Coordinates of C-alpha atoms and ligand atoms in Angstrom, one line a residue:
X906 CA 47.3 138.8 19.5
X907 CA 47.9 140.8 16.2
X908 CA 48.9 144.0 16.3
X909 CA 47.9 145.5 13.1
X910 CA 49.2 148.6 12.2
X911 CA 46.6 151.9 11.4
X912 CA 47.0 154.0 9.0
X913 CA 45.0 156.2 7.0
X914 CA 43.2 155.1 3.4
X915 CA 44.3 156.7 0.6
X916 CA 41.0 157.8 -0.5
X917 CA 40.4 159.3 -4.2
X918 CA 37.1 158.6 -5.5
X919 CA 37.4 157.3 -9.1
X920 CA 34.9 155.1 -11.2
X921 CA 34.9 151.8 -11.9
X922 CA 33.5 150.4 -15.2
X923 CA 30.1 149.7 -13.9
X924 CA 30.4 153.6 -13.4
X925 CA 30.1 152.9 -9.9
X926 CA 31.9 154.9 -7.0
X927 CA 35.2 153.2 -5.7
X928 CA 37.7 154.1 -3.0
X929 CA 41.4 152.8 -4.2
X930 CA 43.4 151.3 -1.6
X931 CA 46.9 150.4 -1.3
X932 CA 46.9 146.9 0.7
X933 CA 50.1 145.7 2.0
X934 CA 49.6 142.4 1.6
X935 CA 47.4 140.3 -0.5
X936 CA 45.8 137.0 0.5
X937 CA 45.0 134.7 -2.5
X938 CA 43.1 131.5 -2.2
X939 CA 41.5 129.5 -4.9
X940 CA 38.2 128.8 -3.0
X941 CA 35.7 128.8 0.0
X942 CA 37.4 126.2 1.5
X943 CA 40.8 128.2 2.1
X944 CA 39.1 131.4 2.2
X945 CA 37.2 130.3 5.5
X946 CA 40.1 129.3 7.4
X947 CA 41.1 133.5 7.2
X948 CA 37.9 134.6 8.7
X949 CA 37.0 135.0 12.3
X950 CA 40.1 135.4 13.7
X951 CA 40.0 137.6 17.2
X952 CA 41.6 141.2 16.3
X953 CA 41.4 140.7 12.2
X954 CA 38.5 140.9 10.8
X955 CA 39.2 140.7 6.8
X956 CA 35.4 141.1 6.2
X957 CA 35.4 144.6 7.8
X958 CA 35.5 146.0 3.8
X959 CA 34.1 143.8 0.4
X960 CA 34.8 145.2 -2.8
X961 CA 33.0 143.8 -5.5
X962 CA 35.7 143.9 -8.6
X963 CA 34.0 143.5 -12.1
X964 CA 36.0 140.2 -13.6
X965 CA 36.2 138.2 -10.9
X966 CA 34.5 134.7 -10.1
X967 CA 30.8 134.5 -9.8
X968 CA 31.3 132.7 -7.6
X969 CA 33.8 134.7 -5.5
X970 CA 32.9 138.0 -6.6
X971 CA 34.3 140.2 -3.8
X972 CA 37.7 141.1 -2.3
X973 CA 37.6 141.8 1.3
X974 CA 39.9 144.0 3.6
X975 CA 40.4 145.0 7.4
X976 CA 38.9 148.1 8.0
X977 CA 42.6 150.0 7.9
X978 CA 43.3 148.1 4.4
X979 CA 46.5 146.6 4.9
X980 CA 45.6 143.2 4.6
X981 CA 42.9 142.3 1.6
X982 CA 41.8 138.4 0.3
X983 CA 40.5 137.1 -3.0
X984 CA 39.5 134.0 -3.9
X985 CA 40.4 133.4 -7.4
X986 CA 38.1 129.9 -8.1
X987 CA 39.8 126.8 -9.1
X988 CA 41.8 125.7 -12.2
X989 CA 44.1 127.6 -14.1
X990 CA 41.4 129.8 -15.9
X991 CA 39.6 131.0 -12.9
X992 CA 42.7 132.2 -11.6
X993 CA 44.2 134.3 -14.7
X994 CA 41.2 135.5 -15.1
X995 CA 40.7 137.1 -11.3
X996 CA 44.6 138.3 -11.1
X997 CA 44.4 139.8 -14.5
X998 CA 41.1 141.5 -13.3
X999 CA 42.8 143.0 -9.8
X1000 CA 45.6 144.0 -11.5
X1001 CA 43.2 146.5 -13.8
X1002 CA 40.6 147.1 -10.8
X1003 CA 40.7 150.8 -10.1
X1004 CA 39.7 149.6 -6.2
X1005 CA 43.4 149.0 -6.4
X1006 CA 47.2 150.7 -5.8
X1007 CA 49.0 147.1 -5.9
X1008 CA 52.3 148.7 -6.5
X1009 CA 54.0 147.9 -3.2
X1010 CA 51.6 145.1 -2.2
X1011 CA 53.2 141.7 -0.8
X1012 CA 51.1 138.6 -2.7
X1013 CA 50.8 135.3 -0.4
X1014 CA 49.4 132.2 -2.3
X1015 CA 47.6 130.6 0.3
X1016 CA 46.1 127.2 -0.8
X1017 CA 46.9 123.6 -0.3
X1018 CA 48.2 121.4 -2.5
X1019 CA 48.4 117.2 -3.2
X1020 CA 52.3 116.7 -1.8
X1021 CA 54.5 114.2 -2.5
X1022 CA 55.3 111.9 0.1
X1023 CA 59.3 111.5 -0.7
X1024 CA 59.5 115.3 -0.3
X1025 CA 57.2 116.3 2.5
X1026 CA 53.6 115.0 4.7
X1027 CA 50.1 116.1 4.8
X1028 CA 49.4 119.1 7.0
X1029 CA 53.4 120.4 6.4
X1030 CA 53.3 123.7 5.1
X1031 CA 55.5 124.6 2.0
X1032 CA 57.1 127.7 0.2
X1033 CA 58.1 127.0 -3.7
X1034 CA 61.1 128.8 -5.5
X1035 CA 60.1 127.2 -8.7
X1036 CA 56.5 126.9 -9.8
X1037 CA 56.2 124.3 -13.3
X1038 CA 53.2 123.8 -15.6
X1039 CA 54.2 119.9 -15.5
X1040 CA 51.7 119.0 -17.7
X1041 CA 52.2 121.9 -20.4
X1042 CA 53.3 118.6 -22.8
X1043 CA 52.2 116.4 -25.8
X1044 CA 50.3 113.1 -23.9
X1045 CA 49.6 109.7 -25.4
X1046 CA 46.9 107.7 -23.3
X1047 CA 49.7 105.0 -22.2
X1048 CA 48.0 102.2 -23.7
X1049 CA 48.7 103.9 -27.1
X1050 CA 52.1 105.6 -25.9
X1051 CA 55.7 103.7 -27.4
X1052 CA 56.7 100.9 -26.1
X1053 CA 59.9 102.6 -25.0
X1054 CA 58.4 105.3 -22.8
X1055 CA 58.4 105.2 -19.1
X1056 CA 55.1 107.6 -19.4
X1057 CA 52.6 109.4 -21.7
X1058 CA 53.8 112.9 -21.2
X1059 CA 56.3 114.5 -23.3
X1060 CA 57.4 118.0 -24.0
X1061 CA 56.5 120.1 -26.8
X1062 CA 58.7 119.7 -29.9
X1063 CA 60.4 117.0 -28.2
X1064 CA 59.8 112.9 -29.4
X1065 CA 60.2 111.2 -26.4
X1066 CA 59.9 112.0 -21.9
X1067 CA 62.0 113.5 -20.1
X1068 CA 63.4 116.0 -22.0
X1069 CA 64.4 120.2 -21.6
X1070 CA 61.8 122.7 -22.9
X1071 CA 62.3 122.7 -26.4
X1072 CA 59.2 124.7 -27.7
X1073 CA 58.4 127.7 -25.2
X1074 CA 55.2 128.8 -24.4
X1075 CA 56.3 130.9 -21.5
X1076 CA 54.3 129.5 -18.7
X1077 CA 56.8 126.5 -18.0
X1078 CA 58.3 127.8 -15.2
X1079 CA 58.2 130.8 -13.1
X1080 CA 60.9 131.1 -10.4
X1081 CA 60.3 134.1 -7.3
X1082 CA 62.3 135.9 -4.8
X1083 CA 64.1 133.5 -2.7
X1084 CA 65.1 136.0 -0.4
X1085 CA 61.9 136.5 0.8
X1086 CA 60.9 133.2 0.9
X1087 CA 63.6 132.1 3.2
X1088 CA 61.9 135.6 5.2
X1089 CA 58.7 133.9 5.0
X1090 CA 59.9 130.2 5.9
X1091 CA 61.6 131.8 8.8
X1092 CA 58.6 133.4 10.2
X1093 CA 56.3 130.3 9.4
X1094 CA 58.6 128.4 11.1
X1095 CA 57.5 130.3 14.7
X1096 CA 53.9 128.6 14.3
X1097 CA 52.9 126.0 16.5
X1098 CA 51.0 123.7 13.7
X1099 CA 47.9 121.8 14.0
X1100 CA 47.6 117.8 13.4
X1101 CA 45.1 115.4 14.4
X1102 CA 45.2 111.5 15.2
X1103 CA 43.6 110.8 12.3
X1104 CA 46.2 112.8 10.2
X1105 CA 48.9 111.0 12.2
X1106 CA 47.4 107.4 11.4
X1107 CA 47.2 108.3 7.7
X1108 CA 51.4 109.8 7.4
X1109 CA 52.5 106.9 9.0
X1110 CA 51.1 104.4 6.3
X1111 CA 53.7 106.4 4.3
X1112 CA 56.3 106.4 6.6
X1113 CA 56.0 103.0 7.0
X1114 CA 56.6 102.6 3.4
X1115 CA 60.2 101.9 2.5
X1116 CA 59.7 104.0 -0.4
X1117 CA 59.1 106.8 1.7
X1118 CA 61.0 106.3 5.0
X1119 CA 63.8 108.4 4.3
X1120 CA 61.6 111.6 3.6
X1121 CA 58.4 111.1 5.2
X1122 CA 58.0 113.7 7.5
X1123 CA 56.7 112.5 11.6
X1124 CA 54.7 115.7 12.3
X1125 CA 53.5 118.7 10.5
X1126 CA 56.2 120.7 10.0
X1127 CA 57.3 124.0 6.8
X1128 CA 59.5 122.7 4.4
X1129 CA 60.8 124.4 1.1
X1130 CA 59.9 122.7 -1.8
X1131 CA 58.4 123.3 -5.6
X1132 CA 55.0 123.2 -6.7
X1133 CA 53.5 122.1 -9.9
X1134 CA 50.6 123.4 -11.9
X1135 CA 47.8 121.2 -13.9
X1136 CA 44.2 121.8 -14.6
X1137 CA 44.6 118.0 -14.8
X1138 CA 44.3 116.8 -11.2
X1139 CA 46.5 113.8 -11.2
X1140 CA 47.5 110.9 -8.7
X1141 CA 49.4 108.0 -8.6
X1142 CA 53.0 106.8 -8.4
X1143 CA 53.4 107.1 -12.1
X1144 CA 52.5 110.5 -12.7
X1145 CA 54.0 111.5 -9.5
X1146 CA 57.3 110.4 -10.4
X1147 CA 56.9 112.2 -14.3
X1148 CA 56.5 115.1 -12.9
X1149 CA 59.3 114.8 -10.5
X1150 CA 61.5 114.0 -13.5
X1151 CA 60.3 117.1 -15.6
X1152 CA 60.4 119.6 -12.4
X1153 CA 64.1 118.5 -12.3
X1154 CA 64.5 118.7 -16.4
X1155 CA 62.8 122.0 -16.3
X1156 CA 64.6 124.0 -13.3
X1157 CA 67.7 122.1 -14.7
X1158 CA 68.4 120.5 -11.7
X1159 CA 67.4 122.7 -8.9
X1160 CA 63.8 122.2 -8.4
X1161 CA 61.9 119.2 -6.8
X1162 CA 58.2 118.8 -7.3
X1163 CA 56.8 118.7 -3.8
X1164 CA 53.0 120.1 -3.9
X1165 CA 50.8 119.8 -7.1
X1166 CA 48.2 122.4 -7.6
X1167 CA 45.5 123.6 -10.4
X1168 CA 46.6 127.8 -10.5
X1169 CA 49.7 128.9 -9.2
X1170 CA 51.1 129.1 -13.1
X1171 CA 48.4 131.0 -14.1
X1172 CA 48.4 133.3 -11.0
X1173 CA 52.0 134.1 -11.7
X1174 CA 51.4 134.8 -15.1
X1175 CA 49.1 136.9 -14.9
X1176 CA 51.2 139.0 -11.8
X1177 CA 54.4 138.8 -14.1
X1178 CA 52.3 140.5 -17.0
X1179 CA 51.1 143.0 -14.7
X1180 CA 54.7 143.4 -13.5
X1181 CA 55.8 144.5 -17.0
X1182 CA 54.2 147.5 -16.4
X1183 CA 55.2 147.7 -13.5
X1184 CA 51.3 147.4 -11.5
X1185 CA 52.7 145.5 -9.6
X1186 CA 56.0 143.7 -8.1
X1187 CA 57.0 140.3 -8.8
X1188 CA 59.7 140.4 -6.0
X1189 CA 56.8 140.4 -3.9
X1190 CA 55.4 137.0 -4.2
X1191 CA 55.4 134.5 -1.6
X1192 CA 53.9 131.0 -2.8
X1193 CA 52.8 128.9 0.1
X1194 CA 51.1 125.6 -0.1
X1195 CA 50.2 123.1 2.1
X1196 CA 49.7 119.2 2.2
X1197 CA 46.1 118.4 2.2
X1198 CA 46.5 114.8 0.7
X1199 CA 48.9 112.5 -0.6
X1200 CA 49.5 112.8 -4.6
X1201 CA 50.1 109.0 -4.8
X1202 CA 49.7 105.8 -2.9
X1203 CA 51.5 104.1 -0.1
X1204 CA 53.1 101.2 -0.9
X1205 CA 50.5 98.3 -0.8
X1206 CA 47.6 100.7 -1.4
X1207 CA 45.6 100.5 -5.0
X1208 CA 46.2 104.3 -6.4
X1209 CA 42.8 104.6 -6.9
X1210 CA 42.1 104.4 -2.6
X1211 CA 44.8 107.3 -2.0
X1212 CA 42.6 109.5 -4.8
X1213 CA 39.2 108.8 -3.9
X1214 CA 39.5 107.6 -0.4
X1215 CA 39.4 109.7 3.0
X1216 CA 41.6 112.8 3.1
X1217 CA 42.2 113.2 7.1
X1218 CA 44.9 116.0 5.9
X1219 CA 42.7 118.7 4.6
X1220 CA 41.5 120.4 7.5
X1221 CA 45.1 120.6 9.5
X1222 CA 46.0 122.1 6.3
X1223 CA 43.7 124.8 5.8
X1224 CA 44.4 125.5 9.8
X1225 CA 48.2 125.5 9.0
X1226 CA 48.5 127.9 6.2
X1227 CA 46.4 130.8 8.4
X1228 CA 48.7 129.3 11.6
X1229 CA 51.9 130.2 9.4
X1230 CA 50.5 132.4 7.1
X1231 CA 49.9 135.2 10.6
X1232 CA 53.3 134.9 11.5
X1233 CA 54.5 136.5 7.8
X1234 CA 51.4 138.8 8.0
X1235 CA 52.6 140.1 11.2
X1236 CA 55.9 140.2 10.0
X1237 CA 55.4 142.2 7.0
X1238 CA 53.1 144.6 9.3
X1239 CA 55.2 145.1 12.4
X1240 CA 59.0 145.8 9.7
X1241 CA 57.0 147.5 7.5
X1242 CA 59.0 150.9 7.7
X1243 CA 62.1 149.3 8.2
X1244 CA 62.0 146.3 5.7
X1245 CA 59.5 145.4 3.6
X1246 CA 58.2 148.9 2.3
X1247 CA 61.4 149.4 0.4
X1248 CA 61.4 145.3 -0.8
X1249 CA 63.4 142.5 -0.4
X1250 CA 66.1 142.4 -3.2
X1251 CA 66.4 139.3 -4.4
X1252 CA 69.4 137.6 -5.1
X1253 CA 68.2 135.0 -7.1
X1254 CA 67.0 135.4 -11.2
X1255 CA 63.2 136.0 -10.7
X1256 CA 60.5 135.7 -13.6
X1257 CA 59.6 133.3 -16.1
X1258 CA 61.4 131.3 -18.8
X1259 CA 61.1 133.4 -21.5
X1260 CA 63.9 136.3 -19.3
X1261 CA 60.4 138.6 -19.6
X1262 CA 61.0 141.3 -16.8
X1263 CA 65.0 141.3 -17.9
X1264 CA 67.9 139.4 -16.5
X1265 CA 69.6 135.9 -17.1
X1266 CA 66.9 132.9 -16.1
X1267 CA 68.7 130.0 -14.2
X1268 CA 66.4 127.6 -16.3
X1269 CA 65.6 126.7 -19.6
X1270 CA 66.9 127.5 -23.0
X1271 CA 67.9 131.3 -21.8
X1272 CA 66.5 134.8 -22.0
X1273 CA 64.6 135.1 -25.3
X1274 CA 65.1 139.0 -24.6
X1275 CA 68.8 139.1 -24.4
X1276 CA 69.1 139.7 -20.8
X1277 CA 67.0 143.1 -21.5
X1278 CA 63.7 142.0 -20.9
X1279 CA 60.3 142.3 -23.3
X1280 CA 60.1 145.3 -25.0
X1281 CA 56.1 146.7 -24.3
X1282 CA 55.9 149.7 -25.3
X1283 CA 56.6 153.0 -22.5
X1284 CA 55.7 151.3 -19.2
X1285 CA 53.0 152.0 -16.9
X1286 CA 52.4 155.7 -16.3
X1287 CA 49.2 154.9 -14.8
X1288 CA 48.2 156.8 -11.7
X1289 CA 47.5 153.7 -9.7
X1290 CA 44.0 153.6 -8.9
X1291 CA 43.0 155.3 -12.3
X1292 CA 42.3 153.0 -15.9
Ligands
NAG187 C1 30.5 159.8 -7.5 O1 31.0 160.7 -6.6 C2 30.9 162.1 -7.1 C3 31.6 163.0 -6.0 O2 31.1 162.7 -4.8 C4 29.4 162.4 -7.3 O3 29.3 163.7 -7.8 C5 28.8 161.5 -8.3 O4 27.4 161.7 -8.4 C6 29.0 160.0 -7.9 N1 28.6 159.1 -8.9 C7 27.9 158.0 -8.7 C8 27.6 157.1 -9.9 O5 27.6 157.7 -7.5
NAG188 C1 31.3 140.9 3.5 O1 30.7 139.7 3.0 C2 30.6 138.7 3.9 C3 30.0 137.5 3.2 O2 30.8 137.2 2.1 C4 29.8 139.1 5.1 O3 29.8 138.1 6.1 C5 30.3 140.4 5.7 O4 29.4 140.8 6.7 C6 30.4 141.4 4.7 N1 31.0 142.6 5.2 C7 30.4 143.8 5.1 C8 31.2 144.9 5.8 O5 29.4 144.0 4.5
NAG189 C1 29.9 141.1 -1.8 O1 29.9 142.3 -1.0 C2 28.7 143.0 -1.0 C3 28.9 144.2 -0.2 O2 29.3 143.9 1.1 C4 27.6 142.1 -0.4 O3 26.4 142.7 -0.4 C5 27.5 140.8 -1.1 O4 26.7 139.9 -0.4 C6 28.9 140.1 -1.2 N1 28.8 138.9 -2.0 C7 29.2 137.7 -1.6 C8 29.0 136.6 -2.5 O5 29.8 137.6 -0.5
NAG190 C1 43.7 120.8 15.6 O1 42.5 121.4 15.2 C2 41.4 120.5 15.6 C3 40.1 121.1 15.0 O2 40.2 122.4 14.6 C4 41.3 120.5 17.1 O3 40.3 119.7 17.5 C5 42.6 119.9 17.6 O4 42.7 119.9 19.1 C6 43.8 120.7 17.1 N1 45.0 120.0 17.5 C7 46.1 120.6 17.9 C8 47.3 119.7 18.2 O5 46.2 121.8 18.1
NAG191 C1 54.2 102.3 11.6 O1 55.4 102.0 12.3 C2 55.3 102.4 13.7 C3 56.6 102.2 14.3 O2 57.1 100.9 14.0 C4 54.2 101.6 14.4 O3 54.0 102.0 15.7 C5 52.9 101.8 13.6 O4 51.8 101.0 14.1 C6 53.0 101.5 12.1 N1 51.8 102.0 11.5 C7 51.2 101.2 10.5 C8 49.9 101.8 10.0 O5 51.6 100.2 10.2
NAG192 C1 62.2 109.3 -14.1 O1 63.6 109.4 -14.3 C2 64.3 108.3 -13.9 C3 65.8 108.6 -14.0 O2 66.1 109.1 -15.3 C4 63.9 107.1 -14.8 O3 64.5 105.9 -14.4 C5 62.3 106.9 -14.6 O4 61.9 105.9 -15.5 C6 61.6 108.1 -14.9 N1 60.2 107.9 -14.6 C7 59.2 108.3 -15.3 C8 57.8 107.9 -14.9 O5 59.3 109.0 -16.3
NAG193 C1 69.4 124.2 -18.8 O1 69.5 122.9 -19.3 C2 69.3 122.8 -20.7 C3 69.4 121.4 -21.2 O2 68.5 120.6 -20.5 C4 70.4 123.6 -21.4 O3 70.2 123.7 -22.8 C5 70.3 125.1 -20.9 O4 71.4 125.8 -21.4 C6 70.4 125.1 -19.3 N1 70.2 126.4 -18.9 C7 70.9 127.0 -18.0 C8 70.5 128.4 -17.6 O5 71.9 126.5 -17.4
NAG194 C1 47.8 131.4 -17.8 C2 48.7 130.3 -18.1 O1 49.9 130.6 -18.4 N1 48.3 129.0 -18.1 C3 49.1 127.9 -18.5 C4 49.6 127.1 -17.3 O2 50.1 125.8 -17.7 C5 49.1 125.1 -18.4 C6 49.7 123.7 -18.6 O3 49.9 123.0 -17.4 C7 48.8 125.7 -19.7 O4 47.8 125.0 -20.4 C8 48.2 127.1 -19.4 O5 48.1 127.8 -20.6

């Protein structure tokens, strides 16, 4: 079924900081998921076994406290744990792992995601351009919010919804390689997806929905769409449509919030730091996400059934990211000499909003670097695999 490439481990013993022994490897493609759940639906697969290797790396998760390879290396997973925190905290920990040569490696986020019904269905898988920390705002609880507001959230610096980024943080937006994500939609594309009757039976209460007909999707299916980022794990029609307005406001017109998530921001950030010294490449980012439950109700339903009730979508969505996910794996693998050693060059500005790794953002208030990028001091000259 896969035909994964050999070929030989790079194998210079260095020490870790537990003064232990490690091998460093130079995996082509990294796997993230946020937690067992997603990380399962990778293993036991007939020909790739990414258990054949664990490599305990201090920093991560207690939880999750391994990456795991196939026995040649090229393809690795991590599990980062769930919520923003857990997940800058495992990147940033890779990225300094002397287990590691991440220089040329490929990063798939592979996790699903709430999805909103006017973009896309539960058990669709999804690749972002644009991932937004919607909720990086002020918020009034809306019984105490003005009477003029249309919700409680507003941005930073700003006195009422709806409006640009007017204080940056620099976790706002992050925007990756297009190219390769129309690569990677094209190969997802080839998978035959998984859905279930019961799956069926709960997208068609949407698509039933004149609020939804237009978009609903009628099977599972790969869409491009945006994703959002909040440790706040939010529902409803309200909220939902918010964070579609600031997704819009933010990308200034070119993004639309499809799937809501609790890391991607913080995985991104923590990749674009290591980027700056060049650990490893942020052209190399692919951000899948797929539907596991509706963010908001169906038209009749009370929001609070849609969060708490059933979710019918979840495991067609796990199924679906490792169903579309091997097609880009395989990809990547099989055109490695001929294509995606040397990297896809994007066409597109990619990076965050504050113009970090240099170049013109197509967002926000501009470059806060001139175009140049951050200035950090000489950049890595790190032997990769060595502190
Ligand atoms: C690490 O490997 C070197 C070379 O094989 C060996 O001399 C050393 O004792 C090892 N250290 C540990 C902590 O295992
Ligand atoms: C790696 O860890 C998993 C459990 O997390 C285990 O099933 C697997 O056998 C381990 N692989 C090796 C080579 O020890
Ligand atoms: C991590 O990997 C080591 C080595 O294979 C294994 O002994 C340990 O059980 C693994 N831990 C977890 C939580 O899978
Ligand atoms: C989807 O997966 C489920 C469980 O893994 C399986 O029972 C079902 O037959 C699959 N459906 C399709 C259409 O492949
Ligand atoms: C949705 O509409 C289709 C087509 O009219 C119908 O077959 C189906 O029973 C409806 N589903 C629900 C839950 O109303
Ligand atoms: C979203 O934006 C639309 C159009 O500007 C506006 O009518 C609506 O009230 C906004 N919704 C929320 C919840 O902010
Ligand atoms: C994005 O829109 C804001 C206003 O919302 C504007 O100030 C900014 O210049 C725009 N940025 C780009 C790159 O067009
Ligand atoms: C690591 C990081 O940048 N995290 C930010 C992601 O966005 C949230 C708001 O949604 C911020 O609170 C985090 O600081």
């Amino acid at each position: 079924m896969l035909s994964w490439l050999l070929f030989p481990l790079l194998s210079s013993l260095v020490l870790d900081v537990r003064g232990a022994n490690v091998t460093t490897i130079k995996p082509r493609l990294f796997i993230v998921t946020m937690f067992d759940l997603e990380s399962d639906a990778w293993y036991n697969i007939p020909d790739f076994n990414i258990l054949a290797q664990n490599i305990t790396v201090p920093g991560f998760s207690p939880l999750y406290p391994n990456a795991s390879c196939t026995s040649d290396a090229s393809v690795c997973l991590l599990t980062t744990g769930e919520g923003e925190i857990n997940a800058a905290s495992t990147i940033t920990s890779l990225l300094f792992s002397p287990s590691f040569d991440l220089t040329s490696t490929y990063f798939m986020i592979s996790g699903t995601a709430g999805i909103n019904p006017k973009m896309a269905s539960i058990g669709d898988v999804t690749f972002a351009r644009y991932s937004v920390s919607v909720a990086l705002q002020y918020e009034f609880d809306t019984r105490e919010m003005p009477s003029n507001f249309n919700t409680g959230y507003f941005p930073i610096g700003s006195t009422a919804p709806g409006g640009p980024v007017v204080q940056t943080y620099g976790t706002e937006v992050f925007e990756v390689n297009d190219a390769l994500r129309q690569l990677a939609f094209s190969y997802a594309k080839t998978a035959t997806l998984n859905d279930t009757a019961e799956t069926q039976l709960a997208r068609n209460m949407y698509v039933n929905s004149s609020m939804y007909t237009a978009a609903a999707r009628q099977g599972p299916s790969v869409v491009l769409c945006d994703t959002a980022t909040s440790d706040v794990w939010w529902s409803g029609q309200r909220l939902g449509e918010a964070f579609e307005n600031i997704t819009r406001v933010w990308t200034n017109g070119t993004g639309e919030y499809c799937t809501s998530q609790q890391e991607d921001n913080a995985t991104l950030n923590a990749l674009m730091r290591g980027a700056l010294f060049r650990l490893v490449d942020f052209s190399r980012i692919i951000v899948m996400r797929s539907g596991s439950d509706f963010d908001r109700q169906y038209e009749g339903q009370a929001a609070v059934a849609n969060l708490l009730g059933p979710t019918p979508g979840f495991s067609p969505s796990v199924l679906n990211l490792r169903l579309a996910g091997v097609k880009i794996i395989e990809a990547i693998l099989d055109q490695w000499d001929s294509t995606f050693a040397k990297g896809i060059e994007p066409t597109n500005y990619v990076g965050d909003i504050l113009g970090s790794l240099g170049g013109e953002p197509d967002f926000g208030p501009g470059s806060v670097f001139k175009g140049k990028g951050a200035v950090m001091g000489p950049a890595s000259k790190r032997v990769p695999g060595k502190y």
